[in-house]
Amino acid sequence: MTMTSDFRHASRPGEPALSVRQVLTLERVLAGEPEVVAGAGGLDRAVRWVHVAEAADVGVMLTGGEMVLTTGVLLAGDEAKQAAYIQSLHRAEAAAVVLGLGRAFPTPPEVMRRAAERCGLPLVVLHRPFPFAELTEEVQSRLVRAKFAAVSLSESVRTSLTALITSGAPLQRLLDEVAQHSGCPVVLTNLAHRVLATAGERPAVDDVLRDWERIARQAGGSEGDGWVRAELGGRGERWGRLLLCGYRGDSATGRLLADRAAEALVLHRMLGGASGRTWEEQSAHGLLTDLASGTVPARHLLPRARAAGLPVNRRTFVPLVVPGAEPELLDRMLRTLGLTGLVAELADGASAVLLSLARDQDAEALTGRLAARLRTPELPDAVVAAADPRTCWDDVPAGLREARHVADAVAGAALDRPAVVRLRDVHLRGLIRLLRDDPQVQSFAERELDGLLCGGEGELLDVLRTYLATGRNKSRTAQLHHVSRPALYRRLEAIQARLGIDLDDFEQAASVHIALLAHDAQQG
C-alpha cells in the first residue's frame, strides 16, 4: 500500500473526475488512435472538464484540471508560439493537451513534444481525424453522472449517520456505517496517529494495522492511491483524523464521503456519544474487553494494540484491576510514574489497567508504587488487584481474567487489606467467588443463614460478618461496631440462637463463614 505525493492536479473537493488515462481508454477516443508522445508520467492526473480551444493564449481561460483539445491551426509554422502554448497550459495546471494531427501538423511537432516533456504535461496526438464534439459529449456526460452519483451518496451517508447519532448509537456503529458505504477499511486516530477505532472487513483492517507504523507516517502527509484523509476538530482545535484506507471509487466521491463522515463524528463527539466516554477511553475499553473475553484470539488483537500505541515487542505485561478508581485518575498516575499502559472502565465501577513494561523493569515494585499513590485521603482503602506478570502476549487474556477474579474476591472483604492483592492472597474468598453462581452453593448459603435471612436481621448479619472476618476477635468486633463487650455478647448469643449453632465450635463457625462469603458474593 502506497501513497503518492503529487496532487496538484487532483479534482477539487466535491468535483468528480476521470483520469487522463481513463479518458484515453474510452471507445470514442480509441477510434482516433491516440498516442502519448510526452508527459506519460502525468496520465493519472484528474480531468475535471474538457475544453476545445484553438486560441494561442488559451491558458488564461483555464482554471485547472482541463483536458484541452486542439488542431493547432494557429500554431503551425511558429515554434515560439508552440513552446509558449505548452508553457501556458502548464502554468494553468491543465490536465493534458490532445492534438489532432492533420493539415496543421501531419506529425507530432517536436518543439511541443520537448516542451511538454520538460514540464510533465501529457501531450496526446490523434492519428485519425476525430470529431472533438464526440469526445467532449462523452466526457462531460460521464462527469455529470458521476457528480450526481457523488452528491446522492453524500446525502445518503449524511442522512444515515445523522439518524444514528439521533438514536444515540455508539461510535463504532457510525464507523461501521462509513465502512459499509466506502467498501474499505476505516481508521479513526488521534493527532499522535494512535488508532482509536476501526471498521471494515476484519482481514483488510488487520492488514492495515499490521503496517500501521509506516502508514501512520504517510497518513500525516499527502493523500493518494485510494487513501482519503479528513481532519476532525472544532472551535479552532483539531483532535483527530479519519482515514479511508484504499478507497477504490472515484477520488472526489471518496472525499465527499470522508467529509460527511467527519462532520458526523465531530457532532457525535460534541454531543458526548452514547457512552459518555472519550474516544480514547472507548478504544482502550474495547481492546481490553476483547482481550479479557477471549472471543478474539490474542494474536489477532496484537496489531490493534500496537496501533493503539501500546509497546508489545519484548515487553512484560501486568494486568491490573482497581475497584472504585476512575480511569482519568489512573491515567494521571501512570503518567506521573512514567508508566505505559492502557486504562479502561469496567461495568462494575472498577477500572482495568494493562501495563507494558521493559523486561528489566521490576513489575512487582512498580505495581506497589502505583498502589501506594492511589491510597490518598479520598481513597484510603484503595486496592490494586494484580495478576502475575506475563511475558507472552498470548497469556494476557488469562491475566486480565485473573486480575478481575482477584478484584471480585476482595470486594467486601475486611478492613486493613494490603494495597496490592494477588491470587495467592484471596484464599477461600476467591474460591467462593468462583462458585457463587452454582445452585448448590446458593442453596447451602440460604440453608446455613436462614435464621438471619428470613427475619431480615441485617444488623446481626453485619455483626456476624465482622466477627468472622476478624478471626472471631470479640474486642475488635465491638470496637468496629462501636458497642460495649456485653452488648456484643448479647448479639452473638442472638445470632447463635437464630442459626442454631455454636460459634466457638471451629467447624460450625467455618461452615457459617463459608455460607456468608457465598451470600455476599451472590449479592455483590
XYZ file of C-alpha atoms in Angstrom:
524
model
C 0.000 0.000 0.000
C 1.483 3.311 -1.078
C 0.555 6.953 -1.084
C 1.537 9.243 -3.947
C 2.747 12.746 -3.252
C 1.752 14.917 -6.254
C -1.849 16.082 -6.067
C -1.699 19.470 -7.742
C -3.948 18.192 -10.492
C -6.491 16.345 -8.370
C -10.073 17.442 -8.743
C -11.428 19.955 -6.294
C -13.367 18.575 -3.300
C -16.812 17.525 -4.409
C -15.955 17.535 -8.133
C -15.853 14.083 -9.737
C -13.154 13.450 -12.315
C -11.774 10.946 -14.770
C -8.032 10.486 -15.104
C -6.285 11.251 -18.395
C -5.561 7.550 -18.653
C -9.252 6.698 -18.273
C -10.277 9.204 -20.947
C -7.803 7.668 -23.405
C -9.418 4.240 -22.942
C -12.906 5.462 -23.954
C -14.180 3.752 -27.090
C -14.679 7.011 -28.988
C -11.148 8.149 -28.180
C -9.623 4.818 -29.186
C -11.195 5.284 -32.609
C -8.854 8.260 -33.098
C -5.743 6.100 -32.456
C -4.353 8.182 -29.566
C -0.614 8.187 -28.855
C 1.025 9.682 -25.786
C 4.144 11.421 -27.090
C 5.133 13.347 -23.935
C 4.359 13.593 -20.220
C 3.414 9.927 -19.763
C 4.110 10.285 -16.048
C 1.072 12.551 -15.706
C -1.552 10.193 -17.104
C -3.163 9.749 -13.698
C -3.977 13.452 -13.450
C -7.647 14.185 -12.934
C -9.657 15.561 -15.853
C -12.224 17.919 -14.388
C -13.529 19.164 -17.739
C -12.853 19.038 -21.493
C -12.222 22.296 -23.354
C -11.928 22.763 -27.135
C -9.755 25.780 -27.921
C -7.614 26.967 -30.825
C -6.510 30.265 -29.254
C -2.781 30.544 -28.696
C -3.314 32.088 -25.240
C -5.861 29.511 -24.064
C -4.158 29.207 -20.665
C -5.731 32.436 -19.413
C -9.193 30.873 -19.858
C -8.473 27.781 -17.758
C -8.936 27.148 -14.034
C -7.045 23.852 -13.747
C -7.788 20.218 -14.469
C -8.990 20.720 -18.065
C -8.137 18.454 -20.991
C -7.578 20.853 -23.898
C -8.409 19.675 -27.439
C -6.854 21.486 -30.403
C -5.846 21.072 -34.045
C -3.021 23.619 -33.562
C -4.089 25.544 -36.647
C -2.963 28.870 -35.103
C 0.373 27.437 -34.017
C 1.592 25.940 -37.287
C 4.874 27.342 -38.562
C 5.738 29.270 -35.383
C 7.910 27.264 -32.979
C 7.990 30.081 -30.405
C 4.186 30.063 -30.225
C 4.176 26.287 -29.914
C 6.539 26.347 -26.923
C 4.646 29.264 -25.332
C 1.365 27.398 -25.806
C 2.609 24.408 -23.807
C 4.032 26.673 -21.095
C 0.694 28.495 -20.855
C -1.170 25.209 -20.319
C 1.365 24.112 -17.730
C 1.004 27.331 -15.748
C -2.790 26.969 -15.848
C -2.412 23.400 -14.458
C -4.209 21.804 -17.373
C -4.610 18.041 -17.093
C -3.454 17.278 -20.659
C -3.469 18.550 -24.228
C -4.818 16.481 -27.141
C -3.599 17.469 -30.630
C -5.468 16.226 -33.672
C -2.987 15.567 -36.498
C -3.958 16.858 -39.921
C -3.188 19.765 -42.217
C -1.631 21.931 -39.474
C 0.510 19.155 -38.026
C 0.764 15.962 -40.082
C 3.216 14.561 -37.490
C 3.756 15.296 -33.780
C 5.531 18.680 -33.521
C 8.946 18.216 -31.927
C 9.000 21.617 -30.212
C 5.692 20.975 -28.452
C 6.771 17.457 -27.559
C 10.016 18.605 -25.937
C 8.288 21.434 -24.048
C 5.551 19.114 -22.769
C 8.105 16.527 -21.671
C 10.094 19.131 -19.736
C 7.115 20.316 -17.721
C 5.450 16.882 -17.383
C 2.284 17.853 -19.284
C 0.723 14.858 -21.063
C 0.692 15.526 -24.838
C -1.536 13.157 -26.810
C -1.828 13.113 -30.576
C -4.702 11.593 -32.561
C -3.552 9.880 -35.760
C -7.010 9.680 -37.312
C -9.495 12.529 -37.820
C -11.740 12.722 -34.794
C -14.829 14.863 -34.065
C -13.908 16.695 -30.867
C -17.591 17.185 -30.118
C -18.000 13.447 -29.566
C -15.197 13.412 -27.026
C -16.489 16.422 -25.113
C -20.007 14.979 -25.073
C -18.780 11.611 -23.771
C -16.536 13.012 -21.035
C -18.937 15.740 -19.894
C -21.843 13.314 -19.607
C -19.720 10.913 -17.577
C -18.588 13.701 -15.267
C -22.138 14.963 -14.760
C -23.408 11.464 -13.980
C -20.553 10.953 -11.551
C -21.295 14.282 -9.884
C -24.944 13.416 -9.328
C -23.967 9.968 -8.046
C -21.456 11.519 -5.642
C -23.984 14.039 -4.337
C -26.564 11.281 -3.907
C -24.090 9.141 -1.971
C -23.079 12.133 0.138
C -26.671 12.851 1.138
C -27.357 9.172 1.807
C -24.363 8.986 4.129
C -25.294 12.228 5.867
C -28.867 11.021 6.439
C -27.882 7.597 7.773
C -25.188 8.964 10.116
C -27.470 11.701 11.434
C -30.124 9.092 12.194
C -27.585 7.002 14.096
C -26.435 9.984 16.159
C -30.023 10.944 16.930
C -30.741 7.426 18.157
C -27.715 7.520 20.468
C -25.652 4.978 18.540
C -22.078 4.378 19.750
C -19.014 5.478 17.805
C -18.377 2.000 16.442
C -21.807 1.888 14.815
C -21.082 5.131 12.964
C -17.756 3.833 11.694
C -19.378 0.563 10.585
C -21.831 2.620 8.517
C -18.995 4.596 6.919
C -17.136 1.366 6.113
C -20.262 -0.088 4.527
C -20.610 2.919 2.214
C -16.907 3.151 1.391
C -16.216 -0.546 0.948
C -12.759 -0.169 2.516
C -11.175 -0.153 5.987
C -11.910 2.949 8.043
C -9.480 4.082 10.742
C -10.011 6.774 13.373
C -6.861 8.173 15.012
C -5.837 10.930 17.379
C -3.254 13.522 16.337
C -0.434 11.236 17.506
C -1.610 8.665 14.907
C -2.760 6.258 17.605
C -5.659 4.144 16.414
C -8.823 4.782 18.409
C -11.270 2.707 16.379
C -11.534 0.789 13.119
C -14.271 -0.590 10.908
C -14.472 -2.722 7.820
C -13.797 -6.329 6.902
C -11.542 -7.764 9.586
C -8.821 -9.231 7.297
C -8.457 -5.911 5.451
C -8.384 -3.938 8.715
C -5.737 -6.291 10.125
C -3.607 -5.773 7.008
C -3.728 -2.022 7.586
C -2.915 -2.291 11.295
C -0.012 -4.672 10.742
C 1.708 -1.997 8.649
C 0.388 0.900 10.706
C 3.707 2.436 11.717
C 4.600 3.134 8.085
C 1.063 4.048 7.114
C 0.775 6.483 10.036
C 3.815 8.404 8.826
C 2.266 8.740 5.380
C -1.209 9.474 6.763
C 0.058 12.780 8.106
C 1.192 13.874 4.655
C -0.338 13.669 1.221
C -3.230 11.513 0.151
C -3.484 9.337 -2.875
C -3.837 5.840 -4.279
C -7.226 5.459 -2.623
C -6.177 6.919 0.746
C -8.506 9.706 1.808
C -7.976 11.715 4.996
C -10.390 14.028 6.795
C -9.369 16.173 9.751
C -11.567 16.171 12.847
C -11.935 19.186 15.084
C -13.992 22.147 16.077
C -13.744 25.634 17.514
C -10.285 26.123 16.058
C -8.865 22.920 17.530
C -8.021 19.642 15.766
C -8.159 16.407 17.745
C -8.269 13.531 15.298
C -8.269 12.143 11.770
C -10.451 9.808 9.773
C -8.817 7.649 7.102
C -10.430 5.732 4.280
C -7.744 3.150 3.579
C -7.597 2.059 -0.047
C -10.877 3.553 -1.286
C -11.445 2.197 -4.808
C -14.104 4.581 -6.038
C -13.765 7.997 -7.619
C -11.400 10.189 -5.593
C -13.871 13.086 -5.410
C -16.604 10.749 -4.202
C -14.229 9.416 -1.582
C -13.518 12.972 -0.474
C -17.240 13.712 -0.137
C -17.745 10.508 1.814
C -14.858 11.292 4.175
C -16.083 14.849 4.713
C -19.630 13.728 5.518
C -18.279 11.107 7.921
C -16.013 13.680 9.579
C -18.937 16.065 10.104
C -20.929 13.286 11.788
C -18.026 12.230 14.005
C -17.426 15.797 15.152
C -21.112 16.118 16.038
C -21.033 12.759 17.819
C -18.065 13.836 19.928
C -19.563 17.236 20.747
C -22.742 15.544 21.964
C -20.721 13.226 24.179
C -21.580 9.994 22.345
C -23.813 7.255 23.685
C -21.495 6.060 26.467
C -20.187 9.366 27.787
C -16.624 8.053 27.405
C -13.984 9.807 25.333
C -12.888 8.096 22.129
C -9.578 7.197 23.767
C -11.432 5.557 26.657
C -13.723 3.680 24.277
C -10.687 2.441 22.346
C -8.942 1.117 25.460
C -12.196 -0.357 26.787
C -12.894 -2.206 23.545
C -9.382 -3.640 23.331
C -9.215 -4.757 26.982
C -12.740 -6.174 26.836
C -11.915 -8.210 23.749
C -8.700 -9.434 25.372
C -10.385 -10.459 28.620
C -13.384 -12.109 26.964
C -11.273 -14.432 24.840
C -13.770 -14.193 21.981
C -10.983 -12.914 19.737
C -7.599 -14.709 19.863
C -4.943 -12.524 21.468
C -2.664 -12.770 18.438
C -5.391 -11.210 16.291
C -5.522 -8.243 18.671
C -1.771 -7.647 18.618
C -1.802 -5.289 15.574
C -4.650 -3.363 17.169
C -2.740 -2.969 20.440
C 0.400 -1.863 18.606
C -1.561 0.658 16.533
C -3.153 1.989 19.745
C 0.338 2.934 20.943
C 0.953 0.065 23.381
C 4.546 -1.270 23.173
C 4.316 -5.022 22.579
C 7.761 -6.215 21.461
C 9.864 -7.858 24.195
C 7.725 -6.462 26.991
C 6.363 -7.604 30.321
C 2.595 -7.200 30.646
C 0.996 -6.632 34.064
C -2.836 -6.920 34.161
C -4.454 -4.965 36.995
C -7.981 -4.201 38.171
C -8.600 -1.288 40.534
C -12.070 -1.187 42.166
C -13.580 2.245 42.644
C -10.892 4.190 40.748
C -11.741 6.481 37.843
C -9.840 5.904 34.573
C -8.782 9.555 34.484
C -7.126 9.198 37.903
C -5.273 6.069 36.825
C -4.155 7.736 33.591
C -2.652 10.585 35.600
C -0.948 8.132 37.952
C 0.628 6.244 35.054
C 1.956 9.460 33.526
C 3.294 10.622 36.899
C 5.155 7.343 37.377
C 6.345 7.242 33.778
C 4.479 4.010 33.073
C 2.987 2.931 29.760
C -0.349 1.165 29.617
C -3.999 1.101 28.674
C -6.775 2.028 31.096
C -10.461 1.212 30.725
C -13.525 1.488 32.935
C -15.351 -1.749 33.640
C -19.079 -2.190 34.098
C -18.972 -2.563 37.885
C -17.202 0.719 38.640
C -13.728 -0.784 38.613
C -11.015 0.074 36.109
C -8.753 -2.326 34.243
C -5.110 -1.459 33.577
C -2.691 -3.267 31.285
C 0.864 -2.144 31.974
C 3.544 -2.667 29.343
C 6.990 -2.677 30.953
C 10.501 -3.170 29.680
C 11.900 -6.579 30.550
C 14.382 -5.082 33.002
C 11.724 -3.195 34.995
C 10.568 -4.581 38.353
C 6.865 -5.312 37.820
C 6.132 -6.002 41.482
C 7.827 -2.837 42.720
C 6.135 -0.620 40.119
C 2.730 -2.122 40.907
C 3.362 -1.379 44.571
C 4.292 2.232 43.784
C 1.103 2.679 41.784
C -0.985 1.227 44.628
C 0.741 3.471 47.190
C -0.001 6.556 45.079
C -3.662 5.591 44.912
C -4.072 5.483 48.707
C -4.970 9.104 49.295
C -7.319 10.656 51.870
C -10.017 10.396 49.187
C -9.278 6.675 48.620
C -7.753 5.448 51.910
C -8.663 1.806 51.261
C -7.780 1.701 47.545
C -6.567 -1.714 46.482
C -4.944 -2.947 43.292
C -5.856 -6.474 42.215
C -2.830 -7.729 40.292
C -2.263 -10.789 38.161
C 1.191 -12.297 37.826
C 3.266 -10.588 35.086
C 3.125 -12.091 31.588
C 5.989 -12.028 29.089
C 3.927 -13.580 26.286
C 1.134 -11.585 24.663
C -0.990 -14.723 24.270
C -1.100 -15.036 28.084
C -2.524 -11.528 28.618
C -6.230 -12.555 28.386
C -5.805 -15.096 31.186
C -4.005 -12.423 33.215
C -6.840 -9.958 32.841
C -9.349 -12.579 33.917
C -7.148 -13.434 36.907
C -6.953 -9.774 37.978
C -10.710 -9.441 37.585
C -11.233 -12.530 39.750
C -8.921 -11.185 42.459
C -10.729 -7.830 42.457
C -14.046 -9.631 42.694
C -12.781 -11.739 45.587
C -11.611 -8.785 47.705
C -14.861 -6.884 47.226
C -16.486 -6.511 50.620
C -13.529 -8.067 52.424
C -12.459 -6.958 55.877
C -10.556 -3.752 56.511
C -6.764 -3.489 56.603
C -6.315 -5.092 53.211
C -2.869 -4.774 51.585
C -2.518 -2.185 48.833
C -1.758 -4.907 46.245
C -3.691 -8.173 46.303
C -2.811 -11.198 44.196
C -4.399 -14.562 43.594
C -2.377 -16.159 46.398
C -3.907 -13.635 48.834
C -7.614 -14.326 48.288
C -7.665 -17.931 49.566
C -11.159 -19.223 50.419
C -12.858 -15.979 49.439
C -11.533 -16.360 45.909
C -12.809 -19.916 45.598
C -16.251 -18.930 46.848
C -16.406 -16.094 44.326
C -15.721 -18.551 41.538
C -18.502 -20.870 42.742
C -21.072 -18.233 43.674
C -23.422 -18.999 40.760
C -23.539 -22.714 41.488
C -27.126 -23.595 42.591
C -25.853 -25.968 45.262
C -23.647 -23.258 46.770
C -26.586 -20.852 46.742
C -28.776 -23.437 48.439
C -26.085 -24.093 51.056
C -25.771 -20.370 51.884
C -29.521 -19.933 52.288
C -29.804 -23.029 54.467
C -26.959 -22.065 56.789
C -28.075 -18.429 57.182
C -31.816 -18.982 57.074
C -32.373 -17.883 60.680
C -30.977 -14.426 59.921
C -32.074 -14.012 56.300
C -35.751 -14.840 56.816
C -36.054 -12.437 59.734
C -34.410 -9.548 57.936
C -31.803 -9.262 60.665
C -29.406 -7.045 58.737
C -27.677 -5.694 61.855
C -26.985 -9.164 63.248
C -25.714 -10.268 59.836
C -23.254 -7.364 59.833
C -22.033 -8.271 63.323
C -21.557 -11.897 62.248
C -19.663 -10.795 59.138
C -17.248 -8.639 61.147
C -16.808 -11.228 63.888
C -15.840 -13.959 61.427
C -13.690 -11.661 59.246
C -11.642 -10.583 62.297
C -10.943 -14.188 63.258
C -13.655 -14.198 65.972
C -11.948 -11.332 67.800
C -14.610 -10.000 70.159
C -12.702 -6.868 71.195
C -12.041 -5.841 67.610
C -15.642 -6.579 66.590
C -17.042 -4.475 69.444
C -14.674 -1.654 68.539
C -15.656 -1.669 64.846
C -19.381 -1.671 65.703
C -18.986 0.937 68.468
C -20.683 -1.202 71.123
C -19.639 -2.463 74.541
C -18.419 -6.001 75.093
C -21.599 -7.018 76.992
C -23.761 -5.622 74.147
C -21.717 -7.603 71.632
C -22.099 -10.788 73.694
C -25.868 -10.399 73.627
C -25.867 -10.016 69.849
C -23.616 -13.031 69.378
C -25.952 -15.081 71.584
C -28.926 -13.918 69.465
C -27.062 -14.950 66.294
C -26.264 -18.407 67.693
C -29.867 -18.881 68.777
C -31.300 -17.914 65.422
C -28.869 -20.088 63.481
C -28.820 -22.970 65.968
C -25.038 -23.120 66.089
C -22.114 -22.662 68.493
C -19.693 -20.046 67.170
C -16.986 -21.343 69.500
C -17.031 -24.600 67.548
C -14.486 -24.220 64.767
C -16.281 -26.420 62.196
C -19.652 -24.754 62.743
C -18.121 -21.279 62.605
C -16.235 -22.211 59.429
C -19.430 -23.503 57.819
C -21.295 -20.288 58.599
C -18.332 -18.230 57.402
C -18.313 -20.024 54.046
C -22.075 -19.550 53.737
C -21.733 -15.839 54.493
C -18.960 -15.451 51.915
C -21.180 -17.192 49.342
C -24.159 -14.998 50.272
C -22.098 -11.802 49.941
C -20.645 -12.977 46.623
C -24.135 -13.618 45.252
C -25.388 -10.247 46.453
C -22.333 -8.466 45.028
